[in-house]
């Protein structure tokens, strides 16, 4: 029910987003007609068609994709024909005659009396709009589509998508009721019904042309409009999280596009990035401890590393820090030096740190991969392997990294999402330990500082101008190769000619799946235009064999700007599935074009991250 409410409210908010603009000309073309017999059927047709096609799309499969593409062409043809019909009444009469006849037959069977026009034409127009409609991917729609994709095609999936579409239809209906009065007033004042019909026809045809040539997306990208992401995030926070989420308002970047987004660096009260403190006594804000309820069970763990199985009963009397992480997440990697530091520093005083490894990608579900990552990262605290996300769901968690602070009585007293504010988190640990021992805890050794190296080192957040970018089609965006991205099939691509900032492309023969792209033939490339000090890629070998690669920055060897997983000439090797640091710029940071060429086939590339 909660998801249905969120989906409906997310649909209502689309009226304030530019994605609704291409729909308005077609909707207002019927503003002079009966709401019940024209506008309402149109909106119903639009909502139902969108919900059905969106639900089918979640089932995946190339034939669904082709169906959706062909459906778009059919929709454009219908729109163009309707636009012409507004110009020429004879064409309108000819075009609508079969629908009117069908409507008359249906009306005669269902309701023999009555003389109003059939709503069948409005339903067809609404269905065409539903095929064309592409709502803006805000946090709520991301949540809706994420749940739909996980659930697959079902009555529940259809209902969830329909709730979003109905929300949009309701907001359009409100606008239509106001627009209908404006339309009638113009007709009475100007006496220009024919002129209005032709004007509407011209708008409809212009909209069709714009959609065909992609001008609508360019126009909408330049439009300054009300950003509803903040409103949607607050709705998610209020409805989905009964306990307060302090850091939610400080997140940067896009909202959740699936059920479990990675969270970027947290900002301070003034909006400035919070860097990990290297000082022995940083300025730490006072924290307020609340009682957020008992700590959920850890029984959902599929295994434990560095420890025997831990339970709420065995942890009673201990202060517990629960840290949700996954080993390919750059934000998690940069916070781990602090987590490990706290575990070592406060272990003798009664702190138990538990890392809950909840995977994002399929390869992170492999216990051997997790065990190798824990060893490589030199983590000593207990790790609960949460491959089925049971602990994740028990905590109602949505972020990597996420820290929950539990007192000696087993109650959650504080939580923090994302990187940063390490001093405040350590102060929480000290206060909970002081409560447990009924005495003031002295911090004679100062606060744990930044000790990370390589990818674990603190990011230069002031220089980051590139977002995390996924290669798989499920969450991929800003693809700039001349060829269209081919979903779940092998295709040959060529490099982008002049990629703009944060655009990327492929070169060579690749098979693009939902999570990753796999190189089918040697000497394939990935190109990305980025702005950041550090560039990382999550990669692995799909063949189980080492895969050689070489990188370039603006067409030259990286030299001193190479990362820990490359040398000055740009060479490196992909072995296991993990995050690889490929670039760390030593000089001035500016927009650069990154190219990686894989000398052997079989590599799988998942995502770019930056620091």
Coordinates of C-alpha atoms in Angstrom, one line a residue:
X1 CA 0.0 0.0 0.0
X2 CA 2.9 2.4 0.8
X3 CA 4.4 1.8 -2.6
X4 CA 1.1 2.4 -4.3
X5 CA 0.7 5.7 -2.5
X6 CA 4.2 6.8 -3.3
X7 CA 3.7 5.8 -7.0
X8 CA 0.4 7.8 -7.2
X9 CA 2.0 10.9 -5.6
X10 CA 5.0 10.6 -7.9
X11 CA 2.6 10.6 -10.9
X12 CA 0.8 13.7 -9.6
X13 CA 4.2 15.5 -9.4
X14 CA 4.9 15.0 -13.1
X15 CA 2.6 17.9 -13.9
X16 CA 5.5 20.2 -12.6
X17 CA 8.1 18.4 -14.7
X18 CA 9.1 19.0 -18.4
X19 CA 8.3 15.5 -19.3
X20 CA 4.6 16.4 -19.4
X21 CA 5.0 19.2 -21.9
X22 CA 4.9 17.0 -25.1
X23 CA 1.6 15.5 -23.9
X24 CA -0.2 18.8 -23.3
X25 CA -0.8 19.7 -27.0
X26 CA -2.6 16.5 -27.6
X27 CA -4.6 16.8 -24.4
X28 CA -5.6 20.4 -25.0
X29 CA -6.7 19.6 -28.5
X30 CA -9.8 18.2 -26.9
X31 CA -10.3 20.9 -24.3
X32 CA -13.5 22.1 -26.0
X33 CA -15.3 18.7 -25.6
X34 CA -17.1 17.0 -22.8
X35 CA -14.9 16.0 -19.9
X36 CA -16.8 12.8 -19.1
X37 CA -17.0 11.6 -22.7
X38 CA -13.8 13.0 -24.2
X39 CA -11.2 14.0 -21.7
X40 CA -11.8 11.3 -19.1
X41 CA -11.6 8.4 -21.7
X42 CA -8.4 10.0 -23.1
X43 CA -6.7 10.0 -19.7
X44 CA -7.9 6.5 -19.0
X45 CA -6.5 5.3 -22.3
X46 CA -3.2 7.0 -21.6
X47 CA -2.8 5.6 -18.1
X48 CA -3.8 2.1 -19.0
X49 CA -1.6 1.9 -22.1
X50 CA 1.4 3.3 -20.2
X51 CA 1.0 0.9 -17.4
X52 CA 0.6 -2.1 -19.7
X53 CA 3.7 -1.3 -21.8
X54 CA 5.8 -0.3 -18.8
X55 CA 4.9 -3.6 -17.1
X56 CA 5.7 -5.6 -20.2
X57 CA 9.0 -3.7 -20.5
X58 CA 10.0 -4.9 -17.0
X59 CA 9.7 -8.5 -18.2
X60 CA 12.6 -7.9 -20.5
X61 CA 13.3 -9.5 -23.8
X62 CA 14.2 -8.1 -27.2
X63 CA 10.8 -8.7 -28.7
X64 CA 9.3 -6.5 -26.0
X65 CA 11.8 -3.7 -26.9
X66 CA 10.9 -4.0 -30.6
X67 CA 7.2 -3.9 -29.8
X68 CA 7.7 -0.7 -27.8
X69 CA 9.6 0.9 -30.6
X70 CA 7.0 -0.1 -33.2
X71 CA 4.3 1.1 -30.8
X72 CA 6.0 4.5 -30.7
X73 CA 6.0 4.7 -34.5
X74 CA 2.3 3.8 -34.6
X75 CA 1.6 6.5 -32.0
X76 CA 3.4 9.2 -34.0
X77 CA 1.4 8.2 -37.1
X78 CA -1.9 8.5 -35.1
X79 CA -0.9 11.9 -33.7
X80 CA 0.1 13.2 -37.1
X81 CA -3.3 12.0 -38.6
X82 CA -5.2 13.7 -35.7
X83 CA -3.2 16.9 -36.3
X84 CA -4.2 16.9 -40.0
X85 CA -7.8 16.2 -39.1
X86 CA -7.9 19.4 -37.0
X87 CA -7.0 21.3 -40.2
X88 CA -9.4 19.6 -42.5
X89 CA -12.9 18.7 -41.1
X90 CA -13.5 16.2 -44.0
X91 CA -10.4 14.3 -42.9
X92 CA -11.6 14.3 -39.3
X93 CA -14.9 12.9 -40.4
X94 CA -13.3 10.2 -42.5
X95 CA -10.8 9.4 -39.8
X96 CA -13.3 9.1 -37.0
X97 CA -16.1 7.4 -39.0
X98 CA -15.0 3.8 -38.1
X99 CA -14.5 4.7 -34.5
X100 CA -17.9 6.5 -34.3
X101 CA -19.6 3.5 -35.9
X102 CA -17.9 1.2 -33.4
X103 CA -18.8 3.5 -30.6
X104 CA -22.4 3.6 -31.8
X105 CA -22.6 -0.2 -32.0
X106 CA -21.2 -0.5 -28.5
X107 CA -23.5 2.3 -27.2
X108 CA -26.5 0.6 -28.7
X109 CA -25.6 -2.7 -26.9
X110 CA -24.7 -1.1 -23.6
X111 CA -26.8 2.0 -23.6
X112 CA -29.4 2.1 -26.4
X113 CA -30.6 5.7 -25.6
X114 CA -28.4 8.8 -25.6
X115 CA -27.1 11.0 -28.3
X116 CA -23.7 12.1 -27.2
X117 CA -20.6 11.3 -29.3
X118 CA -18.7 8.1 -28.7
X119 CA -15.6 8.4 -26.5
X120 CA -13.8 5.7 -28.6
X121 CA -11.7 8.3 -30.4
X122 CA -10.6 9.8 -27.1
X123 CA -9.5 6.3 -25.9
X124 CA -7.4 5.8 -29.0
X125 CA -5.8 9.2 -28.6
X126 CA -5.1 8.5 -24.9
X127 CA -3.6 5.1 -25.9
X128 CA -1.3 6.8 -28.4
X129 CA -0.2 9.3 -25.7
X130 CA 0.5 6.5 -23.3
X131 CA 2.9 4.9 -25.9
X132 CA 4.7 8.2 -26.3
X133 CA 4.8 9.3 -22.7
X134 CA 8.2 9.1 -21.0
X135 CA 8.0 10.5 -17.5
X136 CA 11.0 12.1 -15.9
X137 CA 13.0 9.6 -13.8
X138 CA 12.7 11.1 -10.4
X139 CA 13.4 9.2 -7.1
X140 CA 9.8 7.9 -6.8
X141 CA 9.6 6.6 -10.4
X142 CA 13.0 5.1 -9.9
X143 CA 11.7 3.3 -6.9
X144 CA 8.5 2.2 -8.8
X145 CA 10.5 0.9 -11.8
X146 CA 13.1 -0.8 -9.5
X147 CA 10.4 -2.7 -7.6
X148 CA 8.6 -3.6 -10.9
X149 CA 11.9 -4.9 -12.4
X150 CA 12.6 -7.0 -9.3
X151 CA 9.0 -8.3 -9.2
X152 CA 8.7 -9.1 -12.9
X153 CA 5.4 -9.0 -14.8
X154 CA 2.5 -9.6 -12.5
X155 CA -0.8 -8.1 -11.4
X156 CA 1.1 -6.3 -8.6
X157 CA 3.6 -4.8 -11.1
X158 CA 0.8 -3.6 -13.3
X159 CA -1.1 -2.1 -10.3
X160 CA 2.1 -0.2 -9.2
X161 CA 2.7 1.2 -12.6
X162 CA -0.9 2.0 -13.1
X163 CA -0.9 4.0 -9.8
X164 CA 1.9 6.2 -11.1
X165 CA 0.0 6.7 -14.4
X166 CA -3.3 7.4 -12.6
X167 CA -1.5 10.1 -10.5
X168 CA -0.3 11.8 -13.7
X169 CA -3.8 11.5 -15.2
X170 CA -5.4 13.1 -12.1
X171 CA -3.0 16.1 -12.3
X172 CA -3.7 16.4 -16.1
X173 CA -7.5 16.2 -15.4
X174 CA -7.2 19.2 -13.0
X175 CA -5.4 21.2 -15.6
X176 CA -7.9 20.1 -18.3
X177 CA -10.9 21.3 -16.2
X178 CA -9.3 24.7 -16.0
X179 CA -8.1 24.6 -19.6
X180 CA -11.6 23.8 -20.8
X181 CA -13.0 27.0 -19.3
X182 CA -10.2 29.0 -20.9
X183 CA -10.9 27.3 -24.2
X184 CA -14.6 28.1 -24.1
X185 CA -13.9 31.7 -23.1
X186 CA -11.6 32.2 -26.1
X187 CA -14.2 30.7 -28.4
X188 CA -17.0 33.1 -27.1
X189 CA -14.7 36.2 -27.1
X190 CA -13.1 35.7 -30.6
X191 CA -15.7 33.6 -32.4
X192 CA -12.8 31.8 -34.1
X193 CA -13.5 28.1 -33.6
X194 CA -12.0 27.2 -37.0
X195 CA -8.9 29.3 -36.2
X196 CA -8.5 27.5 -32.9
X197 CA -8.8 24.1 -34.5
X198 CA -6.1 25.0 -37.0
X199 CA -3.9 26.4 -34.4
X200 CA -4.2 23.3 -32.3
X201 CA -3.6 21.2 -35.4
X202 CA -0.4 23.1 -36.0
X203 CA 0.8 22.6 -32.5
X204 CA 0.1 18.9 -32.7
X205 CA 2.0 18.5 -35.9
X206 CA 4.9 20.6 -34.6
X207 CA 5.0 18.4 -31.5
X208 CA 5.1 15.2 -33.7
X209 CA 7.9 16.6 -35.8
X210 CA 9.8 17.6 -32.6
X211 CA 9.5 14.1 -31.2
X212 CA 10.5 12.4 -34.5
X213 CA 13.8 14.5 -34.6
X214 CA 14.4 14.5 -30.9
X215 CA 14.0 18.2 -30.6
X216 CA 11.7 17.8 -27.7
X217 CA 14.4 16.3 -25.5
X218 CA 16.8 19.0 -26.4
X219 CA 14.2 21.7 -25.6
X220 CA 13.2 20.1 -22.3
X221 CA 16.9 19.8 -21.3
X222 CA 17.2 23.6 -21.6
X223 CA 13.9 24.5 -19.9
X224 CA 14.2 25.8 -16.3
X225 CA 11.5 24.1 -14.4
X226 CA 10.4 23.1 -10.9
X227 CA 12.7 20.3 -9.7
X228 CA 10.5 17.8 -7.8
X229 CA 13.3 15.6 -6.7
X230 CA 13.5 17.3 -3.3
X231 CA 9.7 17.0 -2.8
X232 CA 9.8 13.3 -3.8
X233 CA 12.8 12.6 -1.5
X234 CA 10.9 14.1 1.4
X235 CA 7.8 12.0 0.6
X236 CA 10.0 8.9 0.6
X237 CA 11.6 9.9 3.8
X238 CA 8.3 10.7 5.6
X239 CA 6.3 7.7 4.3
X240 CA 9.0 5.1 4.1
X241 CA 11.0 6.0 7.2
X242 CA 9.1 6.6 10.4
X243 CA 12.3 7.4 12.2
X244 CA 14.1 10.6 11.3
X245 CA 16.7 10.6 8.5
X246 CA 19.1 13.4 9.3
X247 CA 21.4 13.1 6.3
X248 CA 18.7 12.7 3.7
X249 CA 18.5 16.4 3.0
X250 CA 22.2 16.6 2.5
X251 CA 22.6 14.0 -0.2
X252 CA 23.9 15.2 -3.6
X253 CA 23.2 13.9 -7.0
X254 CA 20.2 11.8 -8.2
X255 CA 17.8 10.1 -5.9
X256 CA 17.2 6.4 -5.7
X257 CA 16.9 4.9 -9.2
X258 CA 16.4 1.5 -7.6
X259 CA 15.7 0.0 -4.3
X260 CA 19.3 0.5 -3.1
X261 CA 21.2 3.5 -4.4
X262 CA 24.8 4.3 -3.6
X263 CA 25.1 7.6 -1.6
X264 CA 27.7 10.2 -2.5
X265 CA 29.6 12.4 -0.1
X266 CA 27.5 14.1 2.6
X267 CA 27.5 17.9 2.7
X268 CA 27.8 20.1 5.8
X269 CA 25.2 22.5 7.0
X270 CA 26.4 25.2 4.6
X271 CA 26.4 22.9 1.6
X272 CA 30.2 22.4 1.6
X273 CA 31.6 18.9 1.3
X274 CA 32.7 17.4 4.6
X275 CA 36.2 16.1 4.3
X276 CA 37.6 13.4 6.6
X277 CA 39.5 15.1 9.4
X278 CA 43.2 14.6 9.6
X279 CA 43.5 16.7 12.8
X280 CA 43.8 15.0 16.2
X281 CA 40.9 17.1 17.6
X282 CA 38.5 18.3 14.8
X283 CA 35.6 20.5 15.5
X284 CA 32.7 18.1 16.1
X285 CA 29.1 19.1 16.2
X286 CA 27.0 18.0 19.2
X287 CA 24.8 15.0 18.3
X288 CA 21.4 14.2 19.7
X289 CA 20.8 10.5 20.5
X290 CA 17.2 9.2 20.0
X291 CA 15.6 5.9 20.6
X292 CA 14.7 4.5 17.2
X293 CA 13.6 1.1 18.4
X294 CA 15.3 -2.2 18.9
X295 CA 18.0 -3.4 16.6
X296 CA 16.5 -5.9 14.0
X297 CA 17.7 -9.5 13.9
X298 CA 20.9 -10.5 12.2
X299 CA 19.6 -14.1 11.5
X300 CA 19.3 -13.4 7.8
X301 CA 23.1 -13.7 7.2
X302 CA 24.1 -16.4 4.8
X303 CA 27.5 -16.6 6.5
X304 CA 30.0 -14.9 8.8
X305 CA 33.6 -13.9 8.2
X306 CA 36.1 -13.0 11.0
X307 CA 33.6 -14.2 13.6
X308 CA 31.2 -16.9 14.8
X309 CA 27.5 -16.1 14.2
X310 CA 26.4 -13.1 16.3
X311 CA 22.9 -12.6 17.7
X312 CA 21.1 -9.8 19.5
X313 CA 21.3 -11.9 22.7
X314 CA 25.0 -12.4 22.4
X315 CA 25.5 -8.7 21.8
X316 CA 23.5 -7.5 24.8
X317 CA 25.6 -5.3 27.0
X318 CA 27.8 -4.2 24.1
X319 CA 27.7 -1.0 22.0
X320 CA 27.3 -2.1 18.4
X321 CA 28.0 -0.3 15.1
X322 CA 26.3 -1.9 12.1
X323 CA 27.9 -0.8 8.9
X324 CA 26.2 -1.7 5.6
X325 CA 28.7 -1.9 2.7
X326 CA 29.5 -3.7 -0.5
X327 CA 33.1 -4.2 -1.7
X328 CA 32.8 -2.6 -5.1
X329 CA 31.3 0.6 -3.8
X330 CA 33.8 3.5 -3.8
X331 CA 31.9 5.4 -1.0
X332 CA 32.1 2.3 1.2
X333 CA 35.8 1.8 0.5
X334 CA 36.6 5.4 1.5
X335 CA 34.7 5.0 4.8
X336 CA 36.3 1.6 5.7
X337 CA 39.5 3.0 7.2
X338 CA 37.4 4.8 9.8
X339 CA 35.2 1.7 10.5
X340 CA 38.3 -0.4 11.0
X341 CA 40.0 2.3 13.1
X342 CA 37.0 2.5 15.5
X343 CA 36.8 -1.3 15.7
X344 CA 40.5 -1.4 16.8
X345 CA 40.4 1.6 19.1
X346 CA 37.2 0.9 21.1
X347 CA 37.2 -2.9 21.1
X348 CA 38.6 -3.2 24.6
X349 CA 36.0 -0.7 25.8
X350 CA 33.0 -2.7 24.7
X351 CA 32.4 -1.7 21.0
X352 CA 31.5 -4.4 18.5
X353 CA 31.7 -3.4 14.9
X354 CA 29.7 -5.6 12.4
X355 CA 30.0 -5.0 8.7
X356 CA 26.9 -6.2 6.8
X357 CA 28.0 -7.0 3.3
X358 CA 24.8 -6.5 1.1
X359 CA 25.7 -6.9 -2.6
X360 CA 24.8 -4.6 -5.4
X361 CA 26.1 -6.7 -8.4
X362 CA 25.7 -10.4 -8.9
X363 CA 29.4 -11.2 -8.5
X364 CA 29.3 -9.7 -5.0
X365 CA 27.0 -12.5 -3.9
X366 CA 29.8 -15.0 -4.4
X367 CA 31.2 -15.8 -0.9
X368 CA 34.7 -16.4 -2.3
X369 CA 34.7 -12.9 -3.8
X370 CA 33.6 -11.4 -0.5
X371 CA 36.2 -13.4 1.4
X372 CA 39.0 -12.3 -1.0
X373 CA 37.9 -8.6 -0.7
X374 CA 37.9 -8.7 3.2
X375 CA 41.4 -10.1 3.1
X376 CA 42.6 -7.6 0.5
X377 CA 41.2 -4.7 2.5
X378 CA 42.6 -6.2 5.8
X379 CA 39.4 -5.9 7.7
X380 CA 39.4 -7.6 11.1
X381 CA 35.9 -6.9 12.4
X382 CA 33.0 -9.4 12.0
X383 CA 31.4 -9.5 8.6
X384 CA 27.8 -10.7 8.2
X385 CA 27.4 -11.9 4.6
X386 CA 23.9 -10.6 3.6
X387 CA 23.7 -12.1 0.1
X388 CA 19.9 -12.4 0.2
X389 CA 19.5 -8.8 1.6
X390 CA 17.5 -10.2 4.5
X391 CA 19.3 -8.0 7.1
X392 CA 19.1 -5.1 4.6
X393 CA 15.4 -5.4 4.5
X394 CA 15.1 -6.0 8.3
X395 CA 16.7 -2.6 8.9
X396 CA 14.6 -1.1 6.1
X397 CA 17.9 0.2 4.7
X398 CA 18.4 1.9 1.3
X399 CA 22.0 3.2 1.2
X400 CA 25.6 2.3 0.9
X401 CA 27.3 3.1 3.2
X402 CA 24.9 3.2 6.1
X403 CA 25.8 3.1 9.8
X404 CA 23.4 2.3 12.7
X405 CA 24.6 2.9 16.3
X406 CA 23.1 0.5 18.9
X407 CA 23.4 1.0 22.7
X408 CA 24.1 -1.6 25.3
X409 CA 20.3 -2.3 25.7
X410 CA 20.0 -3.2 22.0
X411 CA 18.2 0.0 20.8
X412 CA 19.2 2.0 17.7
X413 CA 20.2 5.4 19.0
X414 CA 21.6 7.1 15.9
X415 CA 22.2 6.5 12.2
X416 CA 24.2 8.1 9.4
X417 CA 24.0 7.6 5.7
X418 CA 26.9 8.2 3.2
X419 CA 30.5 9.4 3.8
X420 CA 31.7 12.2 6.0
X421 CA 30.9 13.5 9.5
X422 CA 33.3 10.9 10.9
X423 CA 34.0 13.0 14.0
X424 CA 30.3 13.1 14.9
X425 CA 30.0 9.4 14.4
X426 CA 33.0 8.7 16.7
X427 CA 31.4 11.0 19.3
X428 CA 28.3 8.9 19.2
X429 CA 30.4 5.8 19.9
X430 CA 32.0 7.5 22.9
X431 CA 28.7 8.7 24.3
X432 CA 27.1 5.2 24.0
X433 CA 30.1 3.6 25.6
X434 CA 30.0 6.2 28.4
X435 CA 26.3 5.4 29.0
X436 CA 27.1 1.6 29.1
X437 CA 29.9 2.1 31.7
X438 CA 28.1 5.0 33.6
X439 CA 31.2 7.2 33.3
X440 CA 32.7 9.8 31.1
X441 CA 34.8 8.3 28.3
X442 CA 38.0 10.3 27.7
X443 CA 39.3 10.6 24.2
X444 CA 42.9 10.9 25.0
X445 CA 44.1 9.5 21.7
X446 CA 42.1 12.0 19.6
X447 CA 39.8 11.0 16.8
X448 CA 40.5 8.4 14.2
X449 CA 42.0 10.1 11.1
X450 CA 42.1 9.4 7.4
X451 CA 44.5 6.5 6.8
X452 CA 43.2 5.2 3.5
X453 CA 45.4 4.6 0.5
X454 CA 44.6 4.2 -3.2
X455 CA 40.9 4.0 -3.8
X456 CA 40.3 4.2 0.0
X457 CA 41.9 7.6 0.3
X458 CA 39.5 10.6 0.8
X459 CA 38.0 12.0 -2.4
X460 CA 38.8 15.6 -3.6
X461 CA 35.1 16.4 -3.6
X462 CA 35.7 20.0 -4.7
X463 CA 37.0 18.7 -8.0
X464 CA 34.4 16.0 -8.7
X465 CA 32.3 17.0 -11.7
X466 CA 31.3 13.5 -12.9
X467 CA 28.6 11.2 -11.4
X468 CA 28.8 7.5 -10.9
X469 CA 27.9 6.1 -14.3
X470 CA 26.6 2.6 -15.0
X471 CA 27.4 0.7 -18.2
X472 CA 24.6 -1.8 -18.1
X473 CA 21.4 -0.8 -19.8
X474 CA 19.3 -1.1 -16.6
X475 CA 20.7 2.1 -15.2
X476 CA 23.0 3.4 -18.1
X477 CA 22.7 6.9 -19.4
X478 CA 24.6 9.5 -21.5
X479 CA 25.7 6.9 -24.1
X480 CA 27.3 8.7 -27.0
X481 CA 28.5 6.2 -29.6
X482 CA 27.0 6.9 -33.0
X483 CA 25.2 3.6 -32.9
X484 CA 22.1 2.9 -30.8
X485 CA 22.8 0.8 -27.8
X486 CA 21.7 -2.8 -28.5
X487 CA 20.1 -4.5 -25.5
X488 CA 21.0 -8.1 -24.6
X489 CA 22.7 -8.7 -28.0
X490 CA 26.2 -8.5 -29.5
X491 CA 26.8 -5.5 -31.6
X492 CA 29.7 -3.5 -33.0
X493 CA 30.2 0.1 -31.9
X494 CA 32.4 3.0 -32.9
X495 CA 34.0 5.6 -30.6
X496 CA 32.1 8.9 -29.9
X497 CA 33.3 11.7 -32.1
X498 CA 33.4 14.5 -29.6
X499 CA 32.0 13.4 -26.3
X500 CA 30.8 16.2 -24.0
X501 CA 31.4 16.1 -20.2
X502 CA 30.1 12.9 -18.6
X503 CA 29.3 11.2 -22.0
X504 CA 30.7 7.9 -22.8
X505 CA 30.8 5.3 -25.5
X506 CA 32.0 1.9 -26.7
X507 CA 34.3 0.8 -29.5
X508 CA 34.5 -2.7 -30.8
X509 CA 32.2 -5.7 -30.4
X510 CA 30.3 -5.8 -27.1
X511 CA 27.4 -7.5 -25.5
X512 CA 25.5 -5.1 -23.3
X513 CA 23.4 -6.6 -20.5
X514 CA 21.4 -5.2 -17.7
X515 CA 24.4 -4.9 -15.2
X516 CA 27.4 -4.8 -17.5
X517 CA 28.9 -4.9 -21.0
X518 CA 31.1 -7.8 -22.0
X519 CA 33.8 -7.5 -24.7
X520 CA 33.4 -10.3 -27.3
X521 CA 36.5 -9.6 -29.4
X522 CA 40.0 -8.2 -28.5
X523 CA 41.0 -4.6 -28.7
X524 CA 37.6 -3.1 -27.6
X525 CA 37.5 0.3 -25.9
X526 CA 35.5 2.3 -23.5
X527 CA 35.7 6.1 -23.7
X528 CA 34.6 8.6 -21.1
X529 CA 34.8 12.4 -20.8
X530 CA 35.3 13.1 -17.1
X531 CA 36.2 15.8 -14.5
X532 CA 37.7 14.5 -11.3
X533 CA 41.0 13.8 -9.6
X534 CA 40.4 10.0 -9.5
X535 CA 38.7 7.7 -12.0
X536 CA 37.7 4.1 -11.1
X537 CA 36.0 1.3 -12.9
X538 CA 34.3 -1.8 -11.5
X539 CA 35.4 -4.7 -13.8
X540 CA 35.9 -8.4 -13.9
X541 CA 36.9 -11.3 -16.2
X542 CA 34.0 -13.1 -17.7
X543 CA 36.4 -15.9 -18.8
X544 CA 38.2 -16.4 -15.5
X545 CA 41.5 -15.5 -17.2
X546 CA 43.6 -12.4 -16.7
X547 CA 42.7 -9.6 -19.2
X548 CA 45.3 -7.1 -20.2
X549 CA 44.4 -3.4 -20.8
X550 CA 46.0 -0.1 -21.4
X551 CA 44.6 3.4 -20.7
X552 CA 45.1 6.9 -22.2
X553 CA 44.3 10.4 -21.0
X554 CA 43.6 12.8 -23.8
X555 CA 45.3 10.3 -26.1
X556 CA 48.6 10.1 -24.2
X557 CA 50.1 7.9 -21.6
X558 CA 49.0 8.7 -18.0
X559 CA 52.6 9.1 -16.7
X560 CA 52.4 10.4 -13.1
X561 CA 48.6 10.6 -13.3
X562 CA 48.2 6.8 -13.3
X563 CA 46.2 5.0 -10.6
X564 CA 47.2 2.2 -8.3
X565 CA 46.0 -0.4 -10.8
X566 CA 48.0 1.0 -13.8
X567 CA 51.6 2.0 -14.4
X568 CA 53.0 5.2 -16.0
X569 CA 52.6 3.7 -19.5
X570 CA 48.9 2.9 -18.8
X571 CA 49.2 -0.9 -18.6
X572 CA 47.2 -3.0 -16.2
X573 CA 45.5 -6.4 -15.8
X574 CA 41.9 -7.3 -14.8
X575 CA 41.9 -10.3 -12.6
X576 CA 39.1 -10.6 -10.0
X577 CA 35.8 -8.8 -9.9
X578 CA 36.4 -5.5 -8.0
X579 CA 36.9 -1.8 -8.3
X580 CA 40.1 -0.7 -10.1
X581 CA 41.7 2.7 -9.6
X582 CA 42.9 3.7 -13.1
X583 CA 43.6 7.5 -12.8
X584 CA 44.8 9.7 -10.0
X585 CA 45.7 13.2 -11.4
X586 CA 48.7 14.8 -9.6
X587 CA 48.3 18.2 -11.2
X588 CA 45.5 20.5 -12.0
X589 CA 42.1 18.8 -12.5
X590 CA 40.2 19.6 -15.6
X591 CA 38.0 17.9 -18.1
X592 CA 39.8 15.0 -19.7
X593 CA 39.0 12.2 -22.2
X594 CA 39.7 8.8 -20.7
X595 CA 40.2 5.7 -23.0
X596 CA 40.7 2.1 -21.9
X597 CA 41.6 -0.5 -24.5
X598 CA 41.3 -4.2 -23.6
X599 CA 43.9 -6.3 -25.3
X600 CA 42.0 -9.6 -24.6
X601 CA 38.3 -10.4 -24.9
X602 CA 36.0 -11.4 -22.1
X603 CA 36.2 -8.4 -19.8
X604 CA 33.0 -7.2 -18.0
X605 CA 32.7 -3.5 -17.2
X606 CA 30.0 -2.4 -14.7
X607 CA 30.4 1.2 -13.7
X608 CA 32.6 4.3 -13.5
X609 CA 33.1 6.1 -10.1
X610 CA 35.1 9.2 -9.3
X611 CA 37.0 10.7 -6.4

